[in-house]
CSV table of C-alpha atoms in Angstrom, one decimal:
chain,number,residue,atom,x,y,z
A,21,MET,CA,0.0,0.0,0.0
A,22,LEU,CA,2.9,2.3,0.6
A,23,ASN,CA,4.1,1.9,-3.0
A,24,ILE,CA,0.6,2.8,-4.1
A,25,ALA,CA,0.5,5.9,-2.0
A,26,ILE,CA,3.9,7.1,-3.2
A,27,ALA,CA,2.9,6.4,-6.9
A,28,LEU,CA,-0.2,8.5,-6.5
A,29,VAL,CA,1.5,11.5,-4.9
A,30,MET,CA,4.4,11.4,-7.3
A,31,GLY,CA,2.1,11.0,-10.3
A,32,ALA,CA,-0.1,13.9,-9.2
A,33,ASN,CA,2.7,16.3,-8.5
A,34,VAL,CA,5.7,15.7,-10.8
A,35,HIS,CA,4.4,13.4,-13.5
A,36,ALA,CA,6.3,14.2,-16.7
A,37,GLY,CA,7.7,17.3,-15.2
A,38,ILE,CA,4.7,19.4,-16.0
A,39,ASP,CA,4.5,23.0,-14.6
A,40,ARG,CA,1.6,23.0,-12.2
A,41,ASN,CA,1.2,26.8,-12.0
A,42,ILE,CA,-1.2,26.9,-14.9
A,43,VAL,CA,-4.7,27.3,-13.3
A,44,PRO,CA,-6.3,30.5,-14.7
A,45,GLU,CA,-6.2,33.2,-12.0
A,46,ASN,CA,-9.8,34.1,-12.4
A,47,TRP,CA,-10.8,30.5,-11.5
A,48,TYR,CA,-9.7,30.9,-7.9
A,49,SER,CA,-8.7,34.6,-7.1
A,50,LEU,CA,-11.7,36.6,-5.8
A,51,PRO,CA,-11.8,40.3,-6.9
A,52,GLU,CA,-12.1,41.6,-3.3
A,53,ASP,CA,-8.9,39.8,-2.4
A,54,SER,CA,-6.9,40.8,-5.4
A,55,GLY,CA,-7.4,44.6,-5.3
A,56,LEU,CA,-9.4,44.6,-8.6
A,57,ARG,CA,-12.5,46.6,-9.3
A,58,ILE,CA,-15.5,44.8,-10.6
A,59,ASN,CA,-15.0,46.1,-14.2
A,60,GLU,CA,-11.4,44.9,-14.1
A,61,ALA,CA,-12.5,41.4,-12.8
A,62,VAL,CA,-15.2,41.1,-15.4
A,63,SER,CA,-12.7,42.0,-18.1
A,64,THR,CA,-10.9,38.7,-17.4
A,65,GLU,CA,-14.2,36.7,-17.7
A,66,GLY,CA,-14.1,34.4,-20.6
A,67,LYS,CA,-10.3,34.3,-20.8
A,68,ALA,CA,-10.1,31.2,-18.6
A,69,LEU,CA,-8.0,28.5,-20.4
A,70,LYS,CA,-6.5,31.0,-22.9
A,71,PRO,CA,-4.2,31.1,-24.7
A,72,ARG,CA,-4.6,27.6,-26.1
A,73,GLU,CA,-1.2,26.5,-24.7
A,74,LYS,CA,-2.4,27.1,-21.2
A,75,GLU,CA,-5.6,25.1,-21.8
A,76,ALA,CA,-3.5,22.2,-23.3
A,77,ALA,CA,-1.1,22.3,-20.3
A,78,LEU,CA,-3.9,22.2,-17.7
A,79,THR,CA,-5.7,19.4,-19.6
A,80,LYS,CA,-2.5,17.4,-19.9
A,81,LEU,CA,-1.7,17.8,-16.2
A,82,LEU,CA,-5.2,16.6,-15.1
A,83,ASP,CA,-5.0,13.7,-17.5
A,84,ASN,CA,-1.7,12.7,-16.0
A,85,ILE,CA,-3.0,13.0,-12.5
A,86,PHE,CA,-6.0,10.8,-13.2
A,87,GLU,CA,-4.0,8.3,-15.3
A,88,ALA,CA,-1.4,8.0,-12.5
A,89,ASN,CA,-4.2,7.4,-10.0
A,90,GLY,CA,-5.9,4.8,-12.1
A,91,GLU,CA,-2.7,2.9,-12.9
A,92,ALA,CA,-1.6,2.9,-9.3
A,93,LEU,CA,-4.9,1.7,-8.0
A,94,ASP,CA,-5.1,-1.0,-10.6
A,95,GLN,CA,-1.9,-2.5,-9.0
A,96,LEU,CA,-4.0,-3.4,-6.0
A,97,GLY,CA,-5.4,-6.3,-8.0
A,98,THR,CA,-7.3,-9.2,-6.5
A,99,THR,CA,-5.3,-11.6,-4.2
A,100,LEU,CA,-6.1,-14.6,-2.0
A,101,ASP,CA,-3.2,-14.0,0.3
A,102,ASN,CA,-5.4,-12.8,3.1
A,103,ALA,CA,-8.4,-15.0,2.3
A,104,THR,CA,-9.9,-16.9,5.2
A,105,PRO,CA,-9.6,-20.7,5.4
A,106,ASP,CA,-13.0,-20.7,7.1
A,107,PRO,CA,-15.2,-23.1,5.0
A,108,ARG,CA,-18.3,-21.2,6.0
A,109,ARG,CA,-17.0,-18.2,4.0
A,110,PRO,CA,-16.7,-17.7,0.2
A,111,LYS,CA,-13.3,-18.9,-1.1
A,112,ASP,CA,-12.1,-15.3,-1.9
A,113,TRP,CA,-13.5,-13.6,1.2
A,114,THR,CA,-11.2,-11.3,3.1
A,115,ALA,CA,-11.7,-9.4,6.3
A,116,TRP,CA,-10.4,-6.1,4.8
A,117,HIS,CA,-10.4,-4.7,1.3
A,118,ALA,CA,-10.1,-1.3,-0.4
A,119,GLU,CA,-13.6,0.1,-1.1
A,120,TYR,CA,-12.9,3.8,-1.8
A,121,PHE,CA,-9.8,5.9,-2.6
A,122,ALA,CA,-9.9,9.7,-2.5
A,123,THR,CA,-7.8,12.1,-4.4
A,124,ASP,CA,-7.8,15.6,-3.1
A,125,LEU,CA,-6.6,18.3,-5.5
A,126,SER,CA,-5.7,21.7,-4.1
A,127,ILE,CA,-4.9,25.1,-5.5
A,128,SER,CA,-2.5,27.3,-3.7
A,129,ALA,CA,-2.9,31.1,-3.3
A,130,SER,CA,-0.5,31.5,-6.3
A,131,GLY,CA,-2.4,29.0,-8.5
A,132,LEU,CA,-0.3,26.0,-8.0
A,133,LEU,CA,-2.3,22.8,-8.7
A,134,GLY,CA,-1.4,19.5,-7.0
A,135,ALA,CA,-2.4,16.7,-4.6
A,136,LEU,CA,-3.3,17.8,-1.1
A,137,THR,CA,-1.0,15.7,1.1
A,138,TRP,CA,-1.3,17.7,4.3
A,139,LYS,CA,-3.9,19.9,6.1
A,140,GLY,CA,-6.0,22.4,4.1
A,141,SER,CA,-9.2,22.7,2.0
A,142,PRO,CA,-9.3,20.6,-1.2
A,143,SER,CA,-10.4,22.4,-4.3
A,144,VAL,CA,-11.7,19.2,-5.9
A,145,GLN,CA,-12.3,15.9,-4.2
A,146,VAL,CA,-12.3,12.8,-6.4
A,147,PHE,CA,-13.6,9.5,-5.1
A,148,TRP,CA,-12.5,6.2,-6.9
A,149,ARG,CA,-14.2,2.9,-6.6
A,150,ARG,CA,-13.3,-0.5,-8.0
A,151,GLN,CA,-15.8,-1.6,-10.7
A,152,ASN,CA,-16.5,-5.3,-10.5
A,153,GLU,CA,-17.9,-7.5,-13.2
A,154,ALA,CA,-21.6,-7.2,-14.0
A,155,ARG,CA,-22.3,-10.5,-12.2
A,156,LYS,CA,-20.8,-9.0,-9.0
A,157,PRO,CA,-22.1,-5.5,-8.9
A,158,ALA,CA,-20.8,-3.2,-6.2
A,159,VAL,CA,-23.4,-1.8,-3.8
A,160,PRO,CA,-23.7,2.0,-4.3
A,161,ALA,CA,-22.8,3.9,-1.2
A,162,LEU,CA,-21.6,7.4,-0.3
A,163,PRO,CA,-18.2,7.7,1.2
A,164,PRO,CA,-18.5,7.9,5.0
A,165,GLU,CA,-18.3,11.4,6.4
A,166,LYS,CA,-15.6,12.1,8.9
A,167,THR,CA,-17.3,13.4,12.0
A,168,GLU,CA,-17.2,12.7,15.7
A,169,VAL,CA,-20.1,15.0,16.6
A,170,PRO,CA,-23.0,13.3,18.4
A,171,SER,CA,-26.2,13.8,16.4
A,172,LEU,CA,-29.9,13.2,16.3
A,173,ASN,CA,-31.8,12.2,13.1
A,174,ILE,CA,-35.2,13.8,13.3
A,175,THR,CA,-38.4,13.8,11.3
A,176,SER,CA,-41.3,16.3,11.4
A,177,ASP,CA,-43.7,13.7,12.8
A,178,MET,CA,-41.4,12.2,15.5
A,179,PRO,CA,-43.2,12.1,18.8
A,180,GLU,CA,-41.8,14.1,21.8
A,181,GLY,CA,-41.1,10.9,23.7
A,182,GLN,CA,-39.1,9.5,20.9
A,183,ILE,CA,-37.0,12.6,20.7
A,184,SER,CA,-36.2,12.5,24.4
A,185,ALA,CA,-35.3,8.8,24.2
A,186,GLN,CA,-32.9,9.3,21.3
A,187,LEU,CA,-31.2,12.3,23.0
A,188,GLU,CA,-30.7,10.5,26.3
A,189,PRO,CA,-27.6,8.4,25.4
A,190,ALA,CA,-25.8,11.5,24.1
A,191,ILE,CA,-26.8,13.5,27.2
A,192,ARG,CA,-25.4,10.8,29.5
A,193,ALA,CA,-22.2,10.6,27.5
A,194,MET,CA,-21.6,14.4,27.7
A,195,VAL,CA,-22.2,14.4,31.4
A,196,ALA,CA,-20.0,11.4,32.0
A,197,GLY,CA,-17.2,13.1,30.0
A,198,GLY,CA,-17.1,15.9,32.6
A,199,LYS,CA,-18.0,18.6,30.0
A,200,ILE,CA,-21.4,19.5,31.5
A,201,ASN,CA,-22.1,20.6,35.1
A,202,ASP,CA,-25.9,20.8,35.0
A,203,GLU,CA,-27.5,17.6,33.6
A,204,ASN,CA,-31.0,18.8,34.1
A,205,ALA,CA,-30.4,22.1,32.2
A,206,LEU,CA,-28.7,20.2,29.4
A,207,ARG,CA,-31.7,17.8,29.0
A,208,LYS,CA,-34.2,20.6,29.0
A,209,ASN,CA,-32.3,22.9,26.6
A,210,LEU,CA,-31.3,20.2,24.2
A,211,THR,CA,-34.9,18.8,24.0
A,212,ALA,CA,-36.3,22.3,23.4
A,213,ALA,CA,-33.7,22.9,20.7
A,214,ALA,CA,-34.6,19.6,19.0
A,215,GLU,CA,-38.3,20.5,19.0
A,216,ASN,CA,-37.6,23.9,17.6
A,217,PHE,CA,-35.5,22.2,14.8
A,218,GLN,CA,-38.4,19.9,14.2
A,219,ALA,CA,-40.7,22.9,13.7
A,220,VAL,CA,-38.3,24.5,11.3
A,221,VAL,CA,-37.8,21.5,9.1
A,222,ALA,CA,-41.6,21.0,8.8
A,223,GLY,CA,-41.5,24.1,6.6
A,224,LEU,CA,-38.7,22.7,4.5
A,225,GLU,CA,-40.8,19.7,3.6
A,226,LYS,CA,-43.0,21.8,1.4
A,227,ASP,CA,-42.5,21.3,-2.3
A,228,PRO,CA,-41.1,24.6,-3.7
A,229,GLY,CA,-42.4,23.7,-7.1
A,230,PHE,CA,-39.0,23.5,-8.7
A,231,GLN,CA,-36.8,20.8,-10.1
A,232,TRP,CA,-34.4,21.3,-7.1
A,233,TRP,CA,-35.6,20.6,-3.6
A,234,VAL,CA,-34.1,20.4,-0.1
A,235,SER,CA,-33.1,16.8,0.6
A,236,ARG,CA,-31.3,17.4,3.9
A,237,PHE,CA,-30.8,20.1,6.5
A,238,ARG,CA,-28.1,19.9,9.2
A,239,LEU,CA,-27.9,22.2,12.2
A,240,ASP,CA,-24.8,22.2,14.4
A,241,VAL,CA,-25.1,23.8,17.9
A,242,THR,CA,-22.7,24.2,20.8
A,243,ILE,CA,-23.3,23.5,24.4
A,244,ASP,CA,-21.5,25.2,27.3
A,245,VAL,CA,-20.6,23.8,30.7
A,246,SER,CA,-23.9,25.0,32.2
A,247,GLY,CA,-25.9,23.0,29.7
A,248,LYS,CA,-27.0,26.0,27.7
A,249,VAL,CA,-27.5,25.2,23.9
A,250,ASN,CA,-26.2,28.0,21.6
A,251,PRO,CA,-27.4,27.8,18.0
A,252,PHE,CA,-25.8,29.7,15.1
A,253,LEU,CA,-22.3,29.6,16.7
A,254,GLY,CA,-19.1,28.8,14.9
A,255,MET,CA,-15.9,27.2,16.0
A,256,GLY,CA,-15.3,27.0,19.8
A,257,ALA,CA,-14.2,25.0,22.7
A,258,GLU,CA,-17.7,24.0,23.7
A,259,THR,CA,-19.4,20.6,23.2
A,260,LYS,CA,-20.9,20.3,19.7
A,261,PHE,CA,-24.2,18.6,18.8
A,262,ARG,CA,-25.8,18.1,15.4
A,263,PHE,CA,-29.5,17.9,14.4
A,264,ASP,CA,-30.0,16.2,11.1
A,265,TRP,CA,-33.1,16.0,8.9
A,266,ALA,CA,-33.3,14.1,5.6
A,267,ARG,CA,-36.3,14.0,3.3
A,268,ILE,CA,-37.8,10.5,3.3
A,269,GLN,CA,-41.2,9.1,2.2
A,270,ALA,CA,-43.6,9.8,5.0
A,271,LYS,CA,-45.5,7.0,6.6
A,272,GLN,CA,-49.2,6.7,5.8
A,273,GLY,CA,-51.2,8.6,8.4
A,274,ALA,CA,-48.2,10.4,9.7
A,275,VAL,CA,-49.0,13.9,11.0
A,276,THR,CA,-46.5,16.7,11.2
A,277,ARG,CA,-46.2,18.0,14.7
A,278,GLN,CA,-47.3,21.6,15.1
A,279,ARG,CA,-45.3,23.7,17.6
A,280,LYS,CA,-45.7,27.4,18.3
A,281,LEU,CA,-42.4,29.2,17.9
A,282,ALA,CA,-41.2,32.3,19.6
A,283,ALA,CA,-41.2,35.4,17.5
A,284,ALA,CA,-37.5,35.3,16.7
A,285,ASP,CA,-37.6,31.6,15.8
A,286,ALA,CA,-40.7,32.1,13.6
A,287,ARG,CA,-38.9,34.9,11.8
A,288,VAL,CA,-35.9,32.7,11.1
A,289,LYS,CA,-38.2,29.9,9.9
A,290,SER,CA,-40.0,32.2,7.5
A,291,ASN,CA,-36.7,33.7,6.1
A,292,LEU,CA,-35.2,30.2,5.8
A,293,GLU,CA,-38.2,29.0,3.7
A,294,GLU,CA,-37.9,32.1,1.4
A,295,PHE,CA,-34.1,31.5,1.1
A,296,VAL,CA,-34.8,27.8,0.1
A,297,ARG,CA,-37.4,28.8,-2.5
A,298,ALA,CA,-35.2,31.5,-4.1
A,299,THR,CA,-32.1,29.3,-4.2
A,300,ALA,CA,-34.1,26.4,-5.8
A,301,ALA,CA,-35.2,28.9,-8.5
A,302,ASP,CA,-31.5,29.9,-9.0
A,303,LEU,CA,-30.4,26.3,-9.4
A,304,GLU,CA,-33.2,25.5,-11.8
A,305,ALA,CA,-32.6,28.6,-13.9
A,306,ILE,CA,-28.9,27.6,-14.4
A,307,THR,CA,-29.2,23.8,-14.7
A,308,ALA,CA,-32.2,23.6,-16.9
A,309,SER,CA,-29.9,24.1,-19.9
A,310,GLY,CA,-27.9,21.0,-19.0
A,311,LYS,CA,-24.5,22.8,-18.8
A,312,VAL,CA,-22.6,19.8,-17.3
A,313,ALA,CA,-19.8,17.6,-18.6
A,314,THR,CA,-20.7,14.7,-20.9
A,315,GLY,CA,-21.3,11.6,-18.8
A,316,PHE,CA,-21.6,13.4,-15.5
A,317,GLN,CA,-24.8,14.7,-13.8
A,318,MET,CA,-24.8,17.0,-10.8
A,319,TYR,CA,-27.0,15.4,-8.2
A,320,GLN,CA,-26.5,17.7,-5.2
A,321,PHE,CA,-25.8,21.3,-4.2
A,322,ARG,CA,-24.7,22.0,-0.6
A,323,VAL,CA,-24.6,25.5,0.8
A,324,GLY,CA,-23.6,26.8,4.3
A,325,ILE,CA,-26.0,29.3,5.6
A,326,GLY,CA,-26.0,31.7,8.6
A,327,ALA,CA,-28.4,33.9,10.5
A,328,THR,CA,-27.9,37.4,11.9
A,329,ALA,CA,-29.3,38.5,15.2
A,330,THR,CA,-32.3,39.9,13.4
A,331,GLY,CA,-33.1,36.6,11.7
A,332,THR,CA,-31.7,37.5,8.2
A,333,ILE,CA,-30.7,34.4,6.3
A,334,GLY,CA,-27.7,34.3,4.0
A,335,ILE,CA,-24.7,32.3,2.7
A,336,VAL,CA,-21.8,32.1,5.2
A,337,LYS,CA,-18.5,33.4,4.0
A,338,GLY,CA,-15.3,32.5,5.8
A,339,THR,CA,-15.8,32.0,9.6
A,340,GLY,CA,-19.3,33.5,9.8
A,341,SER,CA,-21.8,32.3,12.3
A,342,VAL,CA,-23.1,29.0,10.9
A,343,LEU,CA,-26.8,28.2,11.1
A,344,GLY,CA,-26.4,24.9,9.2
A,345,GLN,CA,-25.9,23.1,5.9
A,346,ILE,CA,-28.7,22.8,3.4
A,347,TYR,CA,-28.5,20.1,0.7
A,348,PHE,CA,-30.5,20.6,-2.5
A,349,ALA,CA,-31.2,17.5,-4.7
A,350,GLN,CA,-32.3,17.5,-8.3
A,351,ASN,CA,-35.6,15.8,-9.0
A,352,VAL,CA,-35.0,14.6,-12.5
A,353,LYS,CA,-38.4,12.8,-12.7
A,354,LYS,CA,-40.4,16.0,-12.7
A,355,PRO,CA,-41.0,18.0,-15.9
A,356,VAL,CA,-39.2,21.4,-16.2
A,357,VAL,CA,-41.1,24.1,-14.4
A,358,HIS,CA,-40.2,27.7,-15.3
A,359,PRO,CA,-39.1,29.4,-12.1
A,360,ARG,CA,-40.9,32.5,-10.8
A,361,GLU,CA,-38.8,35.6,-10.2
A,362,SER,CA,-37.5,35.9,-6.7
A,363,VAL,CA,-39.1,38.4,-4.4
A,364,ASP,CA,-35.6,39.7,-3.5
A,365,ASP,CA,-33.1,40.7,-6.2
A,366,TYR,CA,-30.1,40.1,-4.0
A,367,VAL,CA,-28.5,37.3,-1.9
A,368,ASN,CA,-27.2,38.0,1.6
A,369,VAL,CA,-23.5,37.2,2.1
A,370,ILE,CA,-22.7,37.1,5.8
A,371,GLU,CA,-19.0,37.6,6.9
A,372,ALA,CA,-18.1,37.6,10.5
A,373,GLU,CA,-14.7,39.3,10.0
A,374,HIS,CA,-14.8,43.1,9.6
A,375,SER,CA,-12.5,43.1,6.6
A,376,LYS,CA,-11.7,46.8,5.8
A,377,ALA,CA,-10.4,45.7,2.4
A,378,HIS,CA,-13.7,43.9,1.6
A,379,MET,CA,-15.8,46.9,2.8
A,380,ASN,CA,-13.7,49.3,0.8
A,381,PHE,CA,-14.1,47.0,-2.2
A,382,ALA,CA,-17.9,47.0,-1.7
A,383,GLU,CA,-18.1,50.8,-1.4
A,384,ALA,CA,-15.9,51.3,-4.5
A,385,ASN,CA,-18.1,49.0,-6.6
A,386,GLY,CA,-21.5,50.0,-5.3
A,387,ILE,CA,-22.2,46.8,-3.3
A,388,ALA,CA,-24.6,47.6,-0.5
A,389,PHE,CA,-23.9,46.2,3.0
A,390,ASP,CA,-25.0,46.5,6.6
A,391,SER,CA,-22.4,46.4,9.4
A,392,SER,CA,-22.9,45.5,13.0
A,393,ALA,CA,-20.6,44.7,15.9
A,394,ASP,CA,-20.7,41.0,15.1
A,395,GLU,CA,-20.8,40.7,11.3
A,396,VAL,CA,-21.1,42.4,7.9
A,397,VAL,CA,-24.0,41.5,5.5
A,398,TYR,CA,-23.3,42.2,1.9
A,399,LYS,CA,-26.1,42.5,-0.7
A,400,VAL,CA,-25.0,40.5,-3.8
A,401,GLU,CA,-27.1,40.9,-6.9
A,402,ARG,CA,-29.0,37.7,-7.5
A,403,ALA,CA,-28.4,37.9,-11.3
A,404,LYS,CA,-24.7,37.9,-10.6
A,405,PHE,CA,-25.0,35.0,-8.2
A,406,ARG,CA,-26.7,33.0,-10.9
A,407,LYS,CA,-23.9,33.8,-13.3
A,408,GLY,CA,-21.5,32.7,-10.6
A,409,ILE,CA,-23.2,29.3,-10.3
A,410,GLU,CA,-23.2,28.9,-14.1
A,411,ARG,CA,-19.5,29.6,-14.2
A,412,ALA,CA,-18.8,27.2,-11.3
A,413,LEU,CA,-20.6,24.5,-13.3
A,414,LYS,CA,-18.3,25.1,-16.2
A,415,MET,CA,-15.2,24.8,-14.0
A,416,GLY,CA,-16.6,21.7,-12.3
A,417,SER,CA,-17.5,20.2,-15.7
A,418,PHE,CA,-13.9,20.8,-16.9
A,419,PHE,CA,-12.5,18.6,-14.1
A,420,ALA,CA,-15.3,16.1,-14.5
A,421,ALA,CA,-14.6,15.8,-18.3
A,422,ARG,CA,-10.9,15.1,-17.7
A,423,ALA,CA,-11.8,12.4,-15.0
A,424,SER,CA,-14.0,10.7,-17.5
A,425,GLN,CA,-11.3,10.5,-20.1
A,426,LYS,CA,-8.7,8.6,-18.1
A,427,PRO,CA,-10.4,5.7,-16.3
A,428,GLY,CA,-8.4,2.9,-14.8
A,429,ARG,CA,-8.9,-0.7,-15.9
A,430,ARG,CA,-10.6,-1.7,-12.7
A,431,TRP,CA,-10.7,1.5,-10.6
A,432,LYS,CA,-12.7,4.4,-11.9
A,433,VAL,CA,-13.8,7.8,-10.7
A,434,PHE,CA,-17.2,7.3,-9.0
A,435,GLU,CA,-17.8,10.8,-7.6
A,436,MET,CA,-16.4,14.3,-7.8
A,437,ARG,CA,-16.9,17.3,-5.5
A,438,PRO,CA,-15.4,20.7,-6.5
A,439,ALA,CA,-15.6,23.3,-3.8
A,440,PHE,CA,-16.0,27.1,-4.2
A,441,ASP,CA,-15.7,30.3,-2.2
A,442,LEU,CA,-18.3,33.0,-2.9
A,443,SER,CA,-17.2,36.5,-3.9
A,444,LEU,CA,-18.9,39.8,-3.0
A,445,THR,CA,-19.4,40.2,-6.8
A,446,GLY,CA,-21.5,37.0,-6.9
A,447,ALA,CA,-18.8,35.0,-8.6
A,448,LEU,CA,-17.7,31.6,-7.4
A,449,GLY,CA,-14.0,30.7,-7.3
A,450,LEU,CA,-12.4,27.4,-6.6
A,451,VAL,CA,-11.4,27.3,-2.9
A,452,THR,CA,-7.7,27.5,-2.3
A,453,VAL,CA,-5.8,25.3,0.2
A,454,GLY,CA,-6.0,27.9,3.0
A,455,GLY,CA,-9.6,29.0,2.4
A,456,LEU,CA,-13.1,27.8,3.4
A,457,ALA,CA,-15.7,26.6,1.0
A,458,SER,CA,-19.1,28.4,0.8
A,459,VAL,CA,-20.5,26.1,-2.0
A,460,GLU,CA,-19.9,22.5,-3.1
A,461,LEU,CA,-21.0,20.8,-6.3
A,462,ASP,CA,-21.4,17.0,-6.2
A,463,TYR,CA,-21.3,14.9,-9.3
A,464,TYR,CA,-21.8,11.2,-10.0
A,465,ASN,CA,-20.1,9.5,-13.0
A,466,GLU,CA,-23.1,8.2,-15.0
A,467,ASN,CA,-20.7,6.1,-17.1
A,468,PHE,CA,-19.3,4.3,-14.0
């Protein structure tokens, strides 16, 4: 396995001595971070992958990366060296086998493209799976997510007693770990937070009438030593807990629980539903034309959202206060429905850091924003945000197209996830190794 790992890293970084500093700058450099005005940033639009020599070099580099990965993974081969002698098992059964292999490609602040071999944010995640013969099909499954956060899977019709029963093991574990001083307060506050979350997701279950709909909503909260539950908070030393809702077919006769919310929570719920409806319209307007790579189909769109103290909902940029993660799925079975125009003509972009450079950039380019002691909310034109999604699709499709051109004999690219940072101009740029992703596009390989 060590030889395989070395081959993958060497192949991705120095294969054929190709210069890796060839990623177009306007693919990853955001205007507010490069000192450009909007008109200067737009003047570079459309010049990505020009001149032709640069396009050819980037194409060749990606082809070599995927070819090196495929060849190295194919060396794993099938072997009976570790097969069990137990007659009750199949002859070729082994206790361990490679199911997935991930290739993380990263872009540095200077545009250097290569394999991410240390800490940082991957610009593009590529997941490989071994394709078996048709008579032994592999069971489709998503790569397991790396998380140690205790969680509760909740539905809109889950009875109160069932919520309490599922929370109890996590509550006892937190108290036993010495991180919570008041067990009764923790039990009361966490149960109340779960019921509020249940009331919020009940609104998300409504069909927005578009091809894209919310398939999952995750809310991470932090808990302090006194047992107080704090939603909408970012990184910290407190104990973290996750509420998770996924859209599933409701049982016959199931009744959504109705819970009266406080005024502030009701305002967040209403704003969240409007954000979901408008974003679904954005996605449909862009993807209805089918601008994706041949053989790949985008199946999911994940966006990190935040809420201000007044209940304004927006996309989180950088280390802003996180309300949760919303996953949109494409309903390919429904006919195309022309989206209505959004009530709001802008998207809120929430940034916790008071970046003077970003505020100066916004003022110089006529981007409205509201500033408070805790965050800055920029008003990004929705039309520009849609163009940003469209351009992100083109960038994601470029990587997907190269992955589909260089399959291994046995191991092939199963899934691809390019990640992007959102600009104040509405543009989306590939996240660099030191950045944080605001948006992620998820693709399956339809020719797997």
